[in-house]
PDB file of C-alpha atoms and ligand atoms in Angstrom:
ATOM      1  CA  UNK A   1       0.012  -0.042   0.066  1.00 46.00           C
ATOM      2  CA  UNK A   2       1.887   2.897  -1.273  1.00 48.00           C
ATOM      3  CA  UNK A   3       0.621   6.240   0.059  1.00 54.00           C
ATOM      4  CA  UNK A   4       2.023   9.472  -1.436  1.00 56.00           C
ATOM      5  CA  UNK A   5       0.490  11.386   1.567  1.00 62.00           C
ATOM      6  CA  UNK A   6       2.998  10.333   4.066  1.00 77.00           C
ATOM      7  CA  UNK A   7       6.143  12.533   4.546  1.00 94.00           C
ATOM      8  CA  UNK A   8       9.613  11.739   3.677  1.00 94.00           C
ATOM      9  CA  UNK A   9      10.534  11.683   7.390  1.00 96.00           C
ATOM     10  CA  UNK A  10       7.909   8.892   7.910  1.00 97.00           C
ATOM     11  CA  UNK A  11       9.338   7.027   4.969  1.00 97.00           C
ATOM     12  CA  UNK A  12      12.843   7.465   6.143  1.00 98.00           C
ATOM     13  CA  UNK A  13      11.818   6.304   9.686  1.00 98.00           C
ATOM     14  CA  UNK A  14      10.114   3.221   8.245  1.00 98.00           C
ATOM     15  CA  UNK A  15      13.266   2.323   6.126  1.00 97.00           C
ATOM     16  CA  UNK A  16      15.502   2.960   9.357  1.00 98.00           C
ATOM     17  CA  UNK A  17      13.218   0.313  11.219  1.00 98.00           C
ATOM     18  CA  UNK A  18      14.231  -2.191   8.514  1.00 97.00           C
ATOM     19  CA  UNK A  19      18.009  -1.330   8.760  1.00 97.00           C
ATOM     20  CA  UNK A  20      17.822  -1.451  12.696  1.00 98.00           C
ATOM     21  CA  UNK A  21      16.945  -5.048  12.438  1.00 97.00           C
ATOM     22  CA  UNK A  22      20.200  -5.935  11.160  1.00 98.00           C
ATOM     23  CA  UNK A  23      21.701  -5.214  14.618  1.00 98.00           C
ATOM     24  CA  UNK A  24      19.146  -7.253  16.338  1.00 98.00           C
ATOM     25  CA  UNK A  25      20.782  -9.665  18.912  1.00 98.00           C
ATOM     26  CA  UNK A  26      18.516 -12.594  18.808  1.00 98.00           C
ATOM     27  CA  UNK A  27      20.617 -15.821  19.168  1.00 98.00           C
ATOM     28  CA  UNK A  28      17.880 -17.602  21.160  1.00 98.00           C
ATOM     29  CA  UNK A  29      14.600 -16.759  19.350  1.00 97.00           C
ATOM     30  CA  UNK A  30      16.204 -15.895  15.920  1.00 98.00           C
ATOM     31  CA  UNK A  31      13.405 -13.466  15.736  1.00 98.00           C
ATOM     32  CA  UNK A  32      14.913 -10.242  14.626  1.00 98.00           C
ATOM     33  CA  UNK A  33      13.100  -6.865  15.328  1.00 98.00           C
ATOM     34  CA  UNK A  34      13.948  -3.380  14.359  1.00 98.00           C
ATOM     35  CA  UNK A  35      12.378  -0.269  15.290  1.00 98.00           C
ATOM     36  CA  UNK A  36      12.775   3.484  14.645  1.00 98.00           C
ATOM     37  CA  UNK A  37      11.414   6.394  16.502  1.00 98.00           C
ATOM     38  CA  UNK A  38      10.772   9.826  15.013  1.00 98.00           C
ATOM     39  CA  UNK A  39      11.038  12.821  17.399  1.00 97.00           C
ATOM     40  CA  UNK A  40       9.057  16.006  17.479  1.00 96.00           C
ATOM     41  CA  UNK A  41      12.246  17.649  16.101  1.00 95.00           C
ATOM     42  CA  UNK A  42      12.821  15.340  13.192  1.00 96.00           C
ATOM     43  CA  UNK A  43      15.491  12.980  14.479  1.00 97.00           C
ATOM     44  CA  UNK A  44      15.213   9.372  13.973  1.00 98.00           C
ATOM     45  CA  UNK A  45      16.439   6.996  16.659  1.00 98.00           C
ATOM     46  CA  UNK A  46      16.891   3.296  15.830  1.00 98.00           C
ATOM     47  CA  UNK A  47      16.485   0.346  18.302  1.00 98.00           C
ATOM     48  CA  UNK A  48      16.563  -3.575  17.974  1.00 98.00           C
ATOM     49  CA  UNK A  49      15.649  -6.338  20.221  1.00 98.00           C
ATOM     50  CA  UNK A  50      18.451  -7.539  22.507  1.00 98.00           C
ATOM     51  CA  UNK A  51      18.071 -11.007  24.002  1.00 98.00           C
ATOM     52  CA  UNK A  52      19.903 -12.551  26.891  1.00 98.00           C
ATOM     53  CA  UNK A  53      20.686 -16.056  28.047  1.00 98.00           C
ATOM     54  CA  UNK A  54      18.445 -15.281  31.118  1.00 98.00           C
ATOM     55  CA  UNK A  55      15.494 -14.992  28.728  1.00 97.00           C
ATOM     56  CA  UNK A  56      13.382 -12.524  30.762  1.00 97.00           C
ATOM     57  CA  UNK A  57      16.045  -9.959  30.653  1.00 98.00           C
ATOM     58  CA  UNK A  58      15.779  -9.304  26.870  1.00 98.00           C
ATOM     59  CA  UNK A  59      14.262  -6.072  25.652  1.00 98.00           C
ATOM     60  CA  UNK A  60      12.282  -5.431  22.583  1.00 98.00           C
ATOM     61  CA  UNK A  61      13.411  -3.140  19.766  1.00 98.00           C
ATOM     62  CA  UNK A  62      10.609  -0.423  20.419  1.00 98.00           C
ATOM     63  CA  UNK A  63      11.671  -0.079  24.101  1.00 98.00           C
ATOM     64  CA  UNK A  64      15.381  -0.112  23.015  1.00 98.00           C
ATOM     65  CA  UNK A  65      14.687   2.657  20.822  1.00 98.00           C
ATOM     66  CA  UNK A  66      12.635   4.722  23.174  1.00 98.00           C
ATOM     67  CA  UNK A  67      15.190   4.300  26.123  1.00 98.00           C
ATOM     68  CA  UNK A  68      18.000   5.295  23.796  1.00 98.00           C
ATOM     69  CA  UNK A  69      15.954   8.427  22.791  1.00 98.00           C
ATOM     70  CA  UNK A  70      15.147   9.347  26.289  1.00 98.00           C
ATOM     71  CA  UNK A  71      18.554   8.724  27.604  1.00 98.00           C
ATOM     72  CA  UNK A  72      19.894  11.216  24.770  1.00 96.00           C
ATOM     73  CA  UNK A  73      17.400  13.896  25.865  1.00 97.00           C
ATOM     74  CA  UNK A  74      14.432  13.276  23.631  1.00 97.00           C
ATOM     75  CA  UNK A  75      10.979  12.753  25.152  1.00 96.00           C
ATOM     76  CA  UNK A  76       8.541  14.109  22.409  1.00 97.00           C
ATOM     77  CA  UNK A  77       7.755  11.599  19.884  1.00 98.00           C
ATOM     78  CA  UNK A  78       5.559  11.766  16.526  1.00 98.00           C
ATOM     79  CA  UNK A  79       5.802   8.088  15.569  1.00 98.00           C
ATOM     80  CA  UNK A  80       7.448   4.694  15.829  1.00 98.00           C
ATOM     81  CA  UNK A  81       7.947   2.061  13.110  1.00 98.00           C
ATOM     82  CA  UNK A  82       8.264  -1.655  14.054  1.00 98.00           C
ATOM     83  CA  UNK A  83       9.585  -4.343  11.547  1.00 97.00           C
ATOM     84  CA  UNK A  84      10.359  -8.062  11.765  1.00 98.00           C
ATOM     85  CA  UNK A  85      11.106 -10.782   9.238  1.00 98.00           C
ATOM     86  CA  UNK A  86       7.649 -11.948   9.017  1.00 97.00           C
ATOM     87  CA  UNK A  87       6.721 -11.885   5.477  1.00 95.00           C
ATOM     88  CA  UNK A  88       2.972 -11.932   5.230  1.00 95.00           C
ATOM     89  CA  UNK A  89       1.781 -10.360   8.366  1.00 96.00           C
ATOM     90  CA  UNK A  90       2.429  -7.127  10.160  1.00 97.00           C
ATOM     91  CA  UNK A  91       4.347  -7.359  13.441  1.00 96.00           C
ATOM     92  CA  UNK A  92       2.747  -5.346  16.217  1.00 97.00           C
ATOM     93  CA  UNK A  93       4.260  -4.142  19.463  1.00 98.00           C
ATOM     94  CA  UNK A  94       3.858  -6.437  22.548  1.00 98.00           C
ATOM     95  CA  UNK A  95       1.780  -5.192  25.469  1.00 97.00           C
ATOM     96  CA  UNK A  96       4.964  -3.977  27.315  1.00 97.00           C
ATOM     97  CA  UNK A  97       6.045  -1.746  24.403  1.00 98.00           C
ATOM     98  CA  UNK A  98       2.500  -0.391  23.936  1.00 98.00           C
ATOM     99  CA  UNK A  99       2.557   0.717  27.499  1.00 98.00           C
ATOM    100  CA  UNK A 100       6.059   2.387  27.028  1.00 98.00           C
ATOM    101  CA  UNK A 101       4.898   4.000  23.803  1.00 98.00           C
ATOM    102  CA  UNK A 102       1.804   5.278  25.350  1.00 98.00           C
ATOM    103  CA  UNK A 103       3.761   6.852  28.277  1.00 97.00           C
ATOM    104  CA  UNK A 104       5.299   9.305  25.797  1.00 97.00           C
ATOM    105  CA  UNK A 105       2.147  10.362  24.038  1.00 95.00           C
ATOM    106  CA  UNK A 106      -1.472   9.238  23.403  1.00 95.00           C
ATOM    107  CA  UNK A 107      -1.236  10.327  19.831  1.00 96.00           C
ATOM    108  CA  UNK A 108       1.980   8.625  18.655  1.00 98.00           C
ATOM    109  CA  UNK A 109       1.394   6.963  15.491  1.00 98.00           C
ATOM    110  CA  UNK A 110       2.715   3.290  15.275  1.00 98.00           C
ATOM    111  CA  UNK A 111       3.707   2.112  11.695  1.00 98.00           C
ATOM    112  CA  UNK A 112       3.831  -1.809  11.245  1.00 98.00           C
ATOM    113  CA  UNK A 113       6.181  -2.275   8.483  1.00 98.00           C
ATOM    114  CA  UNK A 114       6.644  -5.649   6.546  1.00 97.00           C
ATOM    115  CA  UNK A 115      10.066  -6.373   5.075  1.00 94.00           C
ATOM    116  CA  UNK A 116       8.816  -5.359   1.596  1.00 94.00           C
ATOM    117  CA  UNK A 117       8.032  -1.865   3.106  1.00 95.00           C
ATOM    118  CA  UNK A 118       4.400  -2.161   2.901  1.00 97.00           C
ATOM    119  CA  UNK A 119       2.746  -0.846   6.121  1.00 97.00           C
ATOM    120  CA  UNK A 120      -0.171  -0.119   8.169  1.00 97.00           C
ATOM    121  CA  UNK A 121      -0.423   2.807  10.656  1.00 98.00           C
ATOM    122  CA  UNK A 122      -2.373   2.384  13.954  1.00 98.00           C
ATOM    123  CA  UNK A 123      -2.432   5.056  16.566  1.00 98.00           C
ATOM    124  CA  UNK A 124      -0.950   3.818  20.006  1.00 98.00           C
ATOM    125  CA  UNK A 125      -4.380   4.698  21.714  1.00 97.00           C
ATOM    126  CA  UNK A 126      -5.863   2.158  19.292  1.00 98.00           C
ATOM    127  CA  UNK A 127      -3.399  -0.502  20.198  1.00 98.00           C
ATOM    128  CA  UNK A 128      -3.781   0.281  23.934  1.00 98.00           C
ATOM    129  CA  UNK A 129      -7.205   1.301  24.599  1.00 96.00           C
ATOM    130  CA  UNK A 130      -7.929   2.666  28.130  1.00 94.00           C
ATOM    131  CA  UNK A 131      -4.131   2.602  28.630  1.00 93.00           C
ATOM    132  CA  UNK A 132      -2.636   3.628  32.157  1.00 94.00           C
ATOM    133  CA  UNK A 133      -0.965   7.027  32.151  1.00 92.00           C
ATOM    134  CA  UNK A 134       0.807   9.141  34.560  1.00 90.00           C
ATOM    135  CA  UNK A 135      -2.387  11.225  34.889  1.00 89.00           C
ATOM    136  CA  UNK A 136      -3.970   8.281  36.686  1.00 89.00           C
ATOM    137  CA  UNK A 137      -1.435   8.673  39.514  1.00 91.00           C
ATOM    138  CA  UNK A 138      -3.119  11.924  40.420  1.00 92.00           C
ATOM    139  CA  UNK A 139      -6.624  11.015  40.211  1.00 91.00           C
ATOM    140  CA  UNK A 140      -8.972  11.079  43.229  1.00 91.00           C
ATOM    141  CA  UNK A 141      -8.503   7.885  45.370  1.00 89.00           C
ATOM    142  CA  UNK A 142     -10.827   6.181  47.833  1.00 91.00           C
ATOM    143  CA  UNK A 143      -8.242   6.289  50.681  1.00 78.00           C
ATOM    144  CA  UNK A 144      -6.366   9.432  51.865  1.00 66.00           C
ATOM    145  CA  UNK A 145      -3.755   9.879  54.439  1.00 64.00           C
TER     146      UNK A 145
HETATM  147 ZN1   ZN B   1       7.771  -5.452  23.104  1.00 71.82          ZN
END
């Protein structure tokens, strides 16, 4: 699905999500994932999945990209692209990554990108309806002290 309405930056972000996959460290699952994050000021930060022999310590590509970006001083994001080697289906962020994306904006666009660069855009609030957000922490509670 070629869409001439998307910006060059979005196209570049999607291409970088595919490139980022080449850095994936996935010796256990052999499931390579790449992500690329577009900041509000037009920078693109890449991430890949990083596995560990202690399986639960691995981190997904999306969170890798977000944590890299935040540690470099970025916290305003427009969009994120995610890509795996699955040929015929879109790869969507896991639940943990959806929550971390949502933390940085309820309006972030998530581009699911196939290796052939076909894509589908889904807003994060569609992927994570009724998501938990920092505002929840300040809402009125039943107990006070
Ligand atoms: Zn994930």
